[in-house]
Tab-separated table of N, CA and C in Angstrom:
chain	number	residue	atom	x	y	z
A	1	MET	N	0.789	-1.162	-0.006
A	1	MET	CA	-0.035	0.017	-0.034
A	1	MET	C	0.870	1.305	0.006
A	2	THR	N	0.848	2.023	-1.088
A	2	THR	CA	1.569	3.271	-1.140
A	2	THR	C	0.672	4.350	-0.683
A	3	SER	N	1.165	5.239	0.183
A	3	SER	CA	0.312	6.336	0.669
A	3	SER	C	1.173	7.598	0.760
A	4	TRP	N	0.559	8.721	1.108
A	4	TRP	CA	1.168	10.033	1.384
A	4	TRP	C	0.969	10.221	2.890
A	5	THR	N	1.839	9.608	3.660
A	5	THR	CA	1.793	9.817	5.119
A	5	THR	C	2.329	11.248	5.411
A	6	PRO	N	1.403	12.010	6.054
A	6	PRO	CA	1.821	13.453	6.353
A	6	PRO	C	3.132	13.702	7.009
A	7	ALA	N	3.453	12.933	8.099
A	7	ALA	CA	4.657	13.111	8.879
A	7	ALA	C	5.953	12.898	8.060
A	8	THR	N	5.907	11.718	7.399
A	8	THR	CA	7.122	11.366	6.617
A	8	THR	C	7.200	12.247	5.364
A	9	PHE	N	6.126	12.510	4.718
A	9	PHE	CA	6.145	13.395	3.534
A	9	PHE	C	6.596	14.786	3.951
A	10	ARG	N	6.113	15.299	5.038
A	10	ARG	CA	6.554	16.629	5.440
A	10	ARG	C	8.045	16.702	5.760
A	11	GLN	N	8.488	15.668	6.449
A	11	GLN	CA	9.964	15.706	6.805
A	11	GLN	C	10.842	15.728	5.533
A	12	LEU	N	10.639	14.845	4.667
A	12	LEU	CA	11.465	14.830	3.357
A	12	LEU	C	11.191	16.029	2.542
A	13	THR	N	9.988	16.623	2.474
A	13	THR	CA	9.633	17.826	1.705
A	13	THR	C	10.458	18.977	2.272
A	14	ARG	N	10.348	19.119	3.581
A	14	ARG	CA	11.125	20.300	4.264
A	14	ARG	C	12.608	20.171	3.979
A	15	THR	N	13.134	19.051	4.148
A	15	THR	CA	14.567	18.855	3.991
A	15	THR	C	14.956	19.063	2.547
A	16	ASN	N	14.121	18.620	1.592
A	16	ASN	CA	14.345	18.873	0.220
A	16	ASN	C	14.367	20.366	-0.142
A	17	ARG	N	13.328	21.050	0.361
A	17	ARG	CA	13.309	22.496	0.012
A	17	ARG	C	14.436	23.272	0.666
A	18	LEU	N	14.817	22.846	1.871
A	18	LEU	CA	15.910	23.431	2.483
A	18	LEU	C	17.207	23.313	1.677
A	19	LEU	N	17.524	22.111	1.260
A	19	LEU	CA	18.693	21.916	0.309
A	19	LEU	C	18.663	22.730	-0.954
A	20	VAL	N	17.486	22.780	-1.499
A	20	VAL	CA	17.320	23.559	-2.769
A	20	VAL	C	17.578	25.016	-2.493
A	21	GLU	N	17.053	25.537	-1.378
A	21	GLU	CA	17.287	26.975	-1.043
A	21	GLU	C	18.773	27.230	-0.755
A	22	PHE	N	19.488	26.281	-0.147
A	22	PHE	CA	20.901	26.496	0.134
A	22	PHE	C	21.735	26.368	-1.108
A	23	ASP	N	21.237	25.762	-2.157
A	23	ASP	CA	22.022	25.471	-3.346
A	23	ASP	C	21.919	26.649	-4.303
A	24	THR	N	22.786	27.653	-4.064
A	24	THR	CA	22.837	28.864	-4.835
A	24	THR	C	23.807	28.867	-5.964
A	25	ASP	N	24.758	27.971	-5.864
A	25	ASP	CA	25.906	27.865	-6.909
A	25	ASP	C	25.652	26.630	-7.754
A	26	PRO	N	25.282	26.828	-8.985
A	26	PRO	CA	25.068	25.719	-9.895
A	26	PRO	C	26.196	24.829	-10.123
A	27	ASP	N	27.437	25.281	-9.864
A	27	ASP	CA	28.612	24.440	-10.069
A	27	ASP	C	28.955	23.620	-8.794
A	28	ARG	N	28.286	23.894	-7.735
A	28	ARG	CA	28.442	23.109	-6.495
A	28	ARG	C	27.126	22.601	-5.964
A	29	ALA	N	26.554	21.638	-6.716
A	29	ALA	CA	25.297	21.122	-6.408
A	29	ALA	C	25.236	20.456	-5.014
A	30	MET	N	24.265	20.774	-4.234
A	30	MET	CA	24.134	20.138	-2.837
A	30	MET	C	22.876	19.221	-2.892
A	31	PHE	N	23.125	17.994	-2.830
A	31	PHE	CA	21.892	17.058	-2.818
A	31	PHE	C	22.389	15.811	-1.982
A	32	ALA	N	21.373	15.129	-1.544
A	32	ALA	CA	21.639	13.919	-0.631
A	32	ALA	C	20.502	12.879	-0.996
A	33	THR	N	20.927	11.649	-0.797
A	33	THR	CA	19.963	10.650	-0.843
A	33	THR	C	19.561	10.303	0.526
A	34	CYS	N	18.401	9.746	0.685
A	34	CYS	CA	17.842	9.504	2.043
A	34	CYS	C	16.940	8.244	2.063
A	35	CYS	N	16.953	7.600	3.129
A	35	CYS	CA	15.996	6.462	3.391
A	35	CYS	C	15.403	6.786	4.729
A	36	TYR	N	14.147	6.985	4.776
A	36	TYR	CA	13.391	7.317	6.004
A	36	TYR	C	12.486	6.173	6.459
A	37	LEU	N	12.759	5.604	7.561
A	37	LEU	CA	11.955	4.481	8.006
A	37	LEU	C	11.278	4.852	9.307
A	38	VAL	N	9.977	4.430	9.490
A	38	VAL	CA	9.296	4.598	10.782
A	38	VAL	C	8.872	3.100	11.074
A	39	ILE	N	9.476	2.540	12.081
A	39	ILE	CA	9.184	1.239	12.569
A	39	ILE	C	8.151	1.284	13.738
A	40	ASP	N	7.005	0.519	13.611
A	40	ASP	CA	6.088	0.541	14.679
A	40	ASP	C	5.976	-0.933	15.141
A	41	PRO	N	6.759	-1.350	16.170
A	41	PRO	CA	6.721	-2.754	16.657
A	41	PRO	C	5.402	-3.177	17.168
A	42	ALA	N	4.586	-2.218	17.713
A	42	ALA	CA	3.304	-2.567	18.278
A	42	ALA	C	2.350	-2.910	17.156
A	43	GLU	N	2.469	-2.274	16.059
A	43	GLU	CA	1.567	-2.640	14.939
A	43	GLU	C	2.123	-3.633	13.957
A	44	GLY	N	3.460	-3.864	14.083
A	44	GLY	CA	4.116	-4.739	13.209
A	44	GLY	C	4.222	-4.263	11.791
A	45	THR	N	4.617	-2.932	11.695
A	45	THR	CA	4.719	-2.306	10.369
A	45	THR	C	5.969	-1.467	10.280
A	46	VAL	N	6.430	-1.257	9.065
A	46	VAL	CA	7.487	-0.322	8.704
A	46	VAL	C	6.947	0.578	7.604
A	47	GLU	N	7.179	1.842	7.797
A	47	GLU	CA	6.789	2.864	6.734
A	47	GLU	C	8.100	3.329	6.131
A	48	ALA	N	8.187	3.137	4.856
A	48	ALA	CA	9.493	3.462	4.166
A	48	ALA	C	9.231	4.560	3.074
A	49	CYS	N	10.226	5.420	3.040
A	49	CYS	CA	10.212	6.501	1.974
A	49	CYS	C	11.681	6.758	1.591
A	50	THR	N	11.907	6.737	0.386
A	50	THR	CA	13.293	6.990	-0.109
A	50	THR	C	13.361	8.181	-1.112
A	51	ALA	N	14.553	8.822	-1.035
A	51	ALA	CA	14.796	9.918	-1.949
A	51	ALA	C	16.103	9.577	-2.685
A	52	GLY	N	16.116	8.933	-3.755
A	52	GLY	CA	17.383	8.623	-4.518
A	52	GLY	C	18.203	7.581	-3.816
A	53	HIS	N	17.698	6.858	-2.868
A	53	HIS	CA	18.372	5.889	-2.100
A	53	HIS	C	17.941	4.503	-2.401
A	54	PRO	N	18.816	3.503	-2.315
A	54	PRO	CA	18.319	2.156	-2.449
A	54	PRO	C	17.250	1.715	-1.537
A	55	ALA	N	16.353	1.005	-1.987
A	55	ALA	CA	15.347	0.448	-1.007
A	55	ALA	C	15.813	-0.438	0.037
A	56	PRO	N	15.278	-0.387	1.242
A	56	PRO	CA	15.775	-1.315	2.331
A	56	PRO	C	15.329	-2.733	1.981
A	57	ALA	N	16.050	-3.684	2.544
A	57	ALA	CA	15.816	-5.068	2.363
A	57	ALA	C	15.049	-5.573	3.631
A	58	LEU	N	14.145	-6.504	3.432
A	58	LEU	CA	13.432	-7.122	4.539
A	58	LEU	C	13.688	-8.636	4.492
A	59	VAL	N	14.082	-9.174	5.623
A	59	VAL	CA	14.245	-10.655	5.719
A	59	VAL	C	13.264	-11.064	6.848
A	60	ALA	N	12.185	-11.733	6.470
A	60	ALA	CA	11.204	-12.241	7.329
A	60	ALA	C	11.503	-13.652	7.666
A	61	PRO	N	11.332	-14.165	8.880
A	61	PRO	CA	11.565	-15.554	9.219
A	61	PRO	C	10.970	-16.514	8.198
A	62	GLY	N	11.771	-17.446	7.709
A	62	GLY	CA	11.285	-18.447	6.732
A	62	GLY	C	11.117	-17.997	5.307
A	63	GLU	N	11.451	-16.696	5.042
A	63	GLU	CA	11.322	-16.218	3.713
A	63	GLU	C	12.622	-15.735	3.162
A	64	PRO	N	12.831	-15.705	1.851
A	64	PRO	CA	14.093	-15.237	1.302
A	64	PRO	C	14.111	-13.670	1.409
A	65	PRO	N	15.339	-13.041	1.541
A	65	PRO	CA	15.422	-11.593	1.650
A	65	PRO	C	14.925	-11.022	0.362
A	66	ARG	N	14.316	-9.752	0.525
A	66	ARG	CA	13.773	-9.047	-0.660
A	66	ARG	C	13.845	-7.600	-0.378
A	67	LEU	N	13.962	-6.789	-1.458
A	67	LEU	CA	13.897	-5.438	-1.331
A	67	LEU	C	12.449	-4.962	-1.154
A	68	LEU	N	12.222	-3.950	-0.258
A	68	LEU	CA	10.914	-3.416	-0.184
A	68	LEU	C	10.493	-2.821	-1.499
A	69	ASP	N	9.234	-3.044	-1.889
A	69	ASP	CA	8.678	-2.559	-3.147
A	69	ASP	C	8.267	-1.139	-2.987
A	70	ILE	N	9.287	-0.159	-3.166
A	70	ILE	CA	8.888	1.239	-2.909
A	70	ILE	C	9.426	1.980	-4.069
A	71	THR	N	8.745	3.046	-4.484
A	71	THR	CA	9.257	3.923	-5.564
A	71	THR	C	10.060	5.024	-4.899
A	72	SER	N	11.305	5.198	-5.416
A	72	SER	CA	12.165	6.143	-4.861
A	72	SER	C	11.986	7.502	-5.486
A	73	GLY	N	11.903	8.529	-4.715
A	73	GLY	CA	11.783	9.910	-5.178
A	73	GLY	C	13.175	10.425	-5.620
A	74	LEU	N	13.184	11.576	-6.176
A	74	LEU	CA	14.464	12.282	-6.578
A	74	LEU	C	15.294	12.493	-5.319
A	75	PRO	N	16.626	12.486	-5.422
A	75	PRO	CA	17.407	12.887	-4.249
A	75	PRO	C	17.039	14.242	-3.739
A	76	LEU	N	17.207	14.472	-2.526
A	76	LEU	CA	16.850	15.696	-1.792
A	76	LEU	C	17.767	16.843	-2.342
A	77	GLY	N	17.175	17.971	-2.607
A	77	GLY	CA	17.947	19.134	-3.081
A	77	GLY	C	18.002	19.282	-4.547
A	78	VAL	N	17.281	18.457	-5.372
A	78	VAL	CA	17.313	18.500	-6.824
A	78	VAL	C	16.051	19.344	-7.361
A	79	ASP	N	14.910	19.100	-6.955
A	79	ASP	CA	13.701	19.705	-7.399
A	79	ASP	C	12.868	20.194	-6.225
A	80	PRO	N	12.588	21.485	-6.074
A	80	PRO	CA	11.820	21.914	-4.920
A	80	PRO	C	10.375	21.411	-4.872
A	81	GLN	N	9.936	20.930	-6.048
A	81	GLN	CA	8.482	20.377	-6.088
A	81	GLN	C	8.480	18.855	-5.948
A	82	ALA	N	9.559	18.239	-5.726
A	82	ALA	CA	9.567	16.776	-5.646
A	82	ALA	C	8.622	16.262	-4.580
A	83	ARG	N	8.023	15.138	-4.841
A	83	ARG	CA	7.116	14.472	-3.929
A	83	ARG	C	7.686	13.131	-3.572
A	84	TYR	N	7.375	12.655	-2.358
A	84	TYR	CA	7.960	11.379	-1.891
A	84	TYR	C	6.832	10.482	-1.421
A	85	ALA	N	6.712	9.304	-2.107
A	85	ALA	CA	5.660	8.345	-1.729
A	85	ALA	C	6.200	7.509	-0.536
A	86	THR	N	5.324	7.148	0.391
A	86	THR	CA	5.692	6.175	1.325
A	86	THR	C	4.945	4.891	1.184
A	87	LYS	N	5.447	3.855	1.703
A	87	LYS	CA	4.846	2.527	1.674
A	87	LYS	C	4.859	1.978	3.015
A	88	LEU	N	3.625	1.466	3.406
A	88	LEU	CA	3.527	0.748	4.736
A	88	LEU	C	3.570	-0.729	4.472
A	89	THR	N	4.480	-1.347	5.078
A	89	THR	CA	4.672	-2.831	4.970
A	89	THR	C	4.565	-3.619	6.247
A	90	PRO	N	3.767	-4.617	6.307
A	90	PRO	CA	3.736	-5.415	7.533
A	90	PRO	C	5.052	-6.125	7.749
A	91	ILE	N	5.470	-6.210	9.000
A	91	ILE	CA	6.705	-6.962	9.363
A	91	ILE	C	6.425	-7.832	10.548
A	92	ARG	N	6.902	-9.103	10.491
A	92	ARG	CA	6.613	-10.034	11.567
A	92	ARG	C	7.785	-9.889	12.614
A	93	PRO	N	7.516	-10.323	13.867
A	93	PRO	CA	8.576	-10.403	14.829
A	93	PRO	C	9.634	-11.321	14.327
A	94	GLY	N	10.933	-11.020	14.565
A	94	GLY	CA	12.076	-11.737	14.166
A	94	GLY	C	12.587	-11.303	12.732
A	95	SER	N	11.798	-10.420	12.150
A	95	SER	CA	12.227	-9.941	10.792
A	95	SER	C	13.495	-9.015	10.954
A	96	VAL	N	14.235	-8.896	9.998
A	96	VAL	CA	15.407	-8.039	9.950
A	96	VAL	C	15.255	-7.032	8.836
A	97	LEU	N	15.463	-5.732	9.155
A	97	LEU	CA	15.544	-4.740	8.055
A	97	LEU	C	17.032	-4.374	7.858
A	98	ALA	N	17.332	-4.272	6.586
A	98	ALA	CA	18.726	-3.938	6.165
A	98	ALA	C	18.728	-2.738	5.289
A	99	VAL	N	19.415	-1.715	5.723
A	99	VAL	CA	19.506	-0.486	4.913
A	99	VAL	C	21.017	-0.303	4.552
A	100	THR	N	21.313	-0.063	3.372
A	100	THR	CA	22.691	0.239	2.901
A	100	THR	C	22.734	1.288	1.773
A	101	THR	N	23.883	1.822	1.570
A	101	THR	CA	24.117	2.722	0.520
A	101	THR	C	24.428	2.051	-0.757
A	102	ASP	N	24.239	2.846	-1.922
A	102	ASP	CA	24.641	2.267	-3.143
A	102	ASP	C	26.100	2.031	-3.200
A	103	GLY	N	26.921	2.665	-2.345
A	103	GLY	CA	28.358	2.445	-2.345
A	103	GLY	C	28.689	1.022	-2.012
A	104	LEU	N	27.978	0.382	-1.139
A	104	LEU	CA	28.142	-0.998	-0.740
A	104	LEU	C	27.698	-1.856	-1.812
A	105	LEU	N	26.535	-1.613	-2.443
A	105	LEU	CA	25.945	-2.374	-3.508
A	105	LEU	C	26.907	-2.380	-4.797
A	106	GLU	N	27.495	-1.219	-5.064
A	106	GLU	CA	28.279	-1.155	-6.297
A	106	GLU	C	29.761	-1.743	-6.017
A	107	ALA	N	30.208	-1.499	-4.799
A	107	ALA	CA	31.580	-1.956	-4.524
A	107	ALA	C	31.670	-3.474	-4.432
A	108	ALA	N	30.662	-4.156	-4.040
A	108	ALA	CA	30.674	-5.538	-3.825
A	108	ALA	C	30.903	-6.280	-5.059
A	109	GLU	N	30.192	-6.021	-6.164
A	109	GLU	CA	30.360	-6.722	-7.310
A	109	GLU	C	30.632	-5.909	-8.616
A	110	GLY	N	30.844	-4.678	-8.475
A	110	GLY	CA	31.147	-3.785	-9.615
A	110	GLY	C	29.956	-3.118	-10.284
A	111	ASP	N	28.759	-3.689	-10.146
A	111	ASP	CA	27.623	-2.999	-10.682
A	111	ASP	C	26.407	-3.215	-9.697
A	112	ILE	N	25.436	-2.296	-9.770
A	112	ILE	CA	24.419	-2.282	-8.725
A	112	ILE	C	23.558	-3.464	-8.723
A	113	ASP	N	23.172	-4.054	-9.953
A	113	ASP	CA	22.282	-5.153	-10.016
A	113	ASP	C	22.952	-6.421	-9.410
A	114	ALA	N	24.238	-6.692	-9.774
A	114	ALA	CA	24.923	-7.760	-9.168
A	114	ALA	C	25.180	-7.544	-7.697
A	115	GLY	N	25.379	-6.332	-7.301
A	115	GLY	CA	25.630	-6.000	-5.919
A	115	GLY	C	24.340	-6.207	-5.124
A	116	ILE	N	23.199	-5.908	-5.624
A	116	ILE	CA	21.955	-6.240	-4.913
A	116	ILE	C	21.786	-7.672	-4.774
A	117	GLU	N	22.014	-8.452	-5.783
A	117	GLU	CA	21.926	-9.925	-5.676
A	117	GLU	C	22.831	-10.455	-4.599
A	118	ALA	N	24.056	-9.907	-4.653
A	118	ALA	CA	25.008	-10.384	-3.646
A	118	ALA	C	24.683	-10.059	-2.210
A	119	PHE	N	24.091	-8.810	-2.094
A	119	PHE	CA	23.675	-8.325	-0.789
A	119	PHE	C	22.494	-9.158	-0.238
A	120	LEU	N	21.531	-9.419	-1.028
A	120	LEU	CA	20.401	-10.240	-0.661
A	120	LEU	C	20.815	-11.686	-0.322
A	121	ALA	N	21.742	-12.228	-1.121
A	121	ALA	CA	22.248	-13.497	-0.801
A	121	ALA	C	23.007	-13.469	0.538
A	122	GLY	N	23.797	-12.444	0.809
A	122	GLY	CA	24.442	-12.365	2.087
A	122	GLY	C	23.497	-12.224	3.274
A	123	LEU	N	22.330	-11.749	3.127
A	123	LEU	CA	21.339	-11.604	4.179
A	123	LEU	C	20.514	-12.867	4.417
A	124	GLU	N	20.812	-13.850	3.639
A	124	GLU	CA	20.009	-15.209	3.742
A	124	GLU	C	19.843	-15.599	5.083
A	125	ARG	N	20.726	-15.544	6.007
A	125	ARG	CA	20.613	-16.092	7.395
A	125	ARG	C	20.421	-15.009	8.386
A	126	ALA	N	19.944	-13.803	7.946
A	126	ALA	CA	19.871	-12.722	8.925
A	126	ALA	C	18.960	-12.859	10.119
A	127	THR	N	17.871	-13.637	9.893
A	127	THR	CA	16.949	-13.843	11.055
A	127	THR	C	17.442	-14.727	12.200
A	128	THR	N	18.539	-15.424	11.899
A	128	THR	CA	19.106	-16.354	12.891
A	128	THR	C	20.491	-15.879	13.366
A	129	ALA	N	21.066	-14.971	12.621
A	129	ALA	CA	22.437	-14.616	12.839
A	129	ALA	C	22.636	-13.530	13.841
A	130	ASP	N	23.778	-13.411	14.467
A	130	ASP	CA	24.236	-12.283	15.267
A	130	ASP	C	24.411	-11.148	14.288
A	131	LEU	N	23.661	-10.029	14.463
A	131	LEU	CA	23.581	-8.961	13.430
A	131	LEU	C	25.069	-8.318	13.350
A	132	GLU	N	25.781	-8.242	14.440
A	132	GLU	CA	27.177	-7.601	14.315
A	132	GLU	C	28.064	-8.493	13.489
A	133	VAL	N	27.990	-9.756	13.750
A	133	VAL	CA	28.805	-10.725	12.866
A	133	VAL	C	28.351	-10.582	11.428
A	134	LEU	N	27.096	-10.623	11.190
A	134	LEU	CA	26.557	-10.530	9.861
A	134	LEU	C	27.041	-9.282	9.127
A	135	ALA	N	26.850	-8.093	9.937
A	135	ALA	CA	27.412	-6.907	9.285
A	135	ALA	C	28.861	-6.961	8.853
A	136	ASP	N	29.672	-7.511	9.779
A	136	ASP	CA	31.163	-7.716	9.396
A	136	ASP	C	31.279	-8.592	8.189
A	137	GLU	N	30.526	-9.674	8.068
A	137	GLU	CA	30.602	-10.513	6.868
A	137	GLU	C	30.137	-9.738	5.579
A	138	LEU	N	29.103	-8.964	5.716
A	138	LEU	CA	28.623	-8.225	4.504
A	138	LEU	C	29.628	-7.183	4.075
A	139	LEU	N	30.256	-6.590	5.037
A	139	LEU	CA	31.261	-5.542	4.632
A	139	LEU	C	32.602	-6.104	4.264
A	140	ALA	N	32.887	-7.343	4.678
A	140	ALA	CA	34.146	-7.942	4.360
A	140	ALA	C	34.279	-8.284	2.919
A	141	GLY	N	33.158	-8.475	2.192
A	141	GLY	CA	33.265	-8.740	0.774
A	141	GLY	C	33.436	-7.489	-0.133
A	142	VAL	N	33.538	-6.310	0.482
A	142	VAL	CA	33.673	-5.185	-0.315
A	142	VAL	C	35.083	-4.995	-0.885
A	143	ARG	N	35.167	-4.844	-2.250
A	143	ARG	CA	36.445	-4.543	-2.848
A	143	ARG	C	36.493	-3.108	-3.315
A	144	ARG	N	37.203	-2.309	-2.631
A	144	ARG	CA	37.287	-0.847	-2.969
A	144	ARG	C	38.470	-0.559	-3.866
A	145	THR	N	38.232	0.187	-4.934
A	145	THR	CA	39.290	0.579	-5.800
A	145	THR	C	39.772	1.884	-5.419
A	146	PRO	N	40.991	2.221	-5.669
A	146	PRO	CA	41.506	3.544	-5.354
A	146	PRO	C	40.698	4.750	-5.914
A	147	ARG	N	39.984	4.487	-7.046
A	147	ARG	CA	39.173	5.610	-7.511
A	147	ARG	C	37.878	5.603	-6.881
A	148	HIS	N	37.334	4.594	-6.239
A	148	HIS	CA	35.994	4.495	-5.722
A	148	HIS	C	35.900	5.374	-4.476
A	149	SER	N	35.027	6.418	-4.516
A	149	SER	CA	34.928	7.298	-3.472
A	149	SER	C	33.561	7.390	-2.829
A	150	ASP	N	32.691	6.464	-3.259
A	150	ASP	CA	31.288	6.574	-2.782
A	150	ASP	C	31.270	6.032	-1.245
A	151	ASP	N	30.418	6.507	-0.509
A	151	ASP	CA	30.267	6.178	0.834
A	151	ASP	C	29.772	4.701	0.926
A	152	ILE	N	30.038	4.071	2.100
A	152	ILE	CA	29.514	2.823	2.373
A	152	ILE	C	28.981	2.795	3.767
A	153	ALA	N	27.652	2.536	3.922
A	153	ALA	CA	27.066	2.527	5.209
A	153	ALA	C	26.085	1.324	5.263
A	154	LEU	N	25.938	0.727	6.452
A	154	LEU	CA	25.022	-0.410	6.566
A	154	LEU	C	24.336	-0.351	7.929
A	155	LEU	N	23.080	-0.601	7.913
A	155	LEU	CA	22.323	-0.631	9.203
A	155	LEU	C	21.445	-1.924	9.221
A	156	LEU	N	21.512	-2.667	10.246
A	156	LEU	CA	20.772	-3.894	10.365
A	156	LEU	C	19.971	-3.720	11.629
A	157	ALA	N	18.619	-4.054	11.491
A	157	ALA	CA	17.752	-3.944	12.692
A	157	ALA	C	16.868	-5.129	12.788
A	158	ARG	N	16.708	-5.720	13.878
A	158	ARG	CA	15.818	-6.916	14.051
A	158	ARG	C	14.609	-6.499	14.875
A	159	LEU	N	13.413	-6.758	14.407
A	159	LEU	CA	12.170	-6.495	15.103
A	159	LEU	C	11.862	-7.699	15.944
A	160	ASN	N	11.972	-7.404	17.329
A	160	ASN	CA	11.690	-8.462	18.259
A	160	ASN	C	10.192	-8.313	18.724
A	161	ALA	N	9.711	-9.427	19.280
A	161	ALA	CA	8.304	-9.307	19.756
A	161	ALA	C	8.302	-8.466	20.966
A	162	LEU	N	7.224	-7.714	21.234
A	162	LEU	CA	7.014	-6.848	22.381
A	162	LEU	C	6.833	-7.758	23.602
A	163	ALA	N	7.456	-7.350	24.668
A	163	ALA	CA	7.300	-8.047	25.870
A	163	ALA	C	5.919	-7.746	26.490
A	164	ALA	N	5.200	-8.774	27.017
A	164	ALA	CA	3.981	-8.637	27.621
A	164	ALA	C	4.097	-7.892	28.950
A	165	HIS	N	3.158	-6.954	29.219
A	165	HIS	CA	3.243	-6.216	30.509
A	165	HIS	C	2.334	-6.774	31.578
């Protein structure tokens, strides 16, 4: 379900307009990609919105890893009228969300499509693994070239069941 959630939409819209306003020199473009997630463990949902950023991956117990099906908006700071769609996705306890930059996806295999496949394959045991060890394993496969200057970031989060009160 894709929606225009006011809070998420407003946050990205404000940040986008701010970057556009600051960008007064056409030779020094200021823009950024962004992945905005709102995780609601009580409801078992994640709301995702991206601006030029790779979609987060979801690994649910007993299912193969997959990218969230979300339409990415333009990077922040490019177009003051840009709009950002959000998607609400159900997530089960024990699921793992994985957010990374395109720098990791491109560095691992040399192109983004192969990098996405390798990343998803690396997440195969995420629901049962120690996330710190898994992060080390995912990052260990990165081959950086001297000319490669893109950032590499990785965030792994597991949704645990809420404790009964």
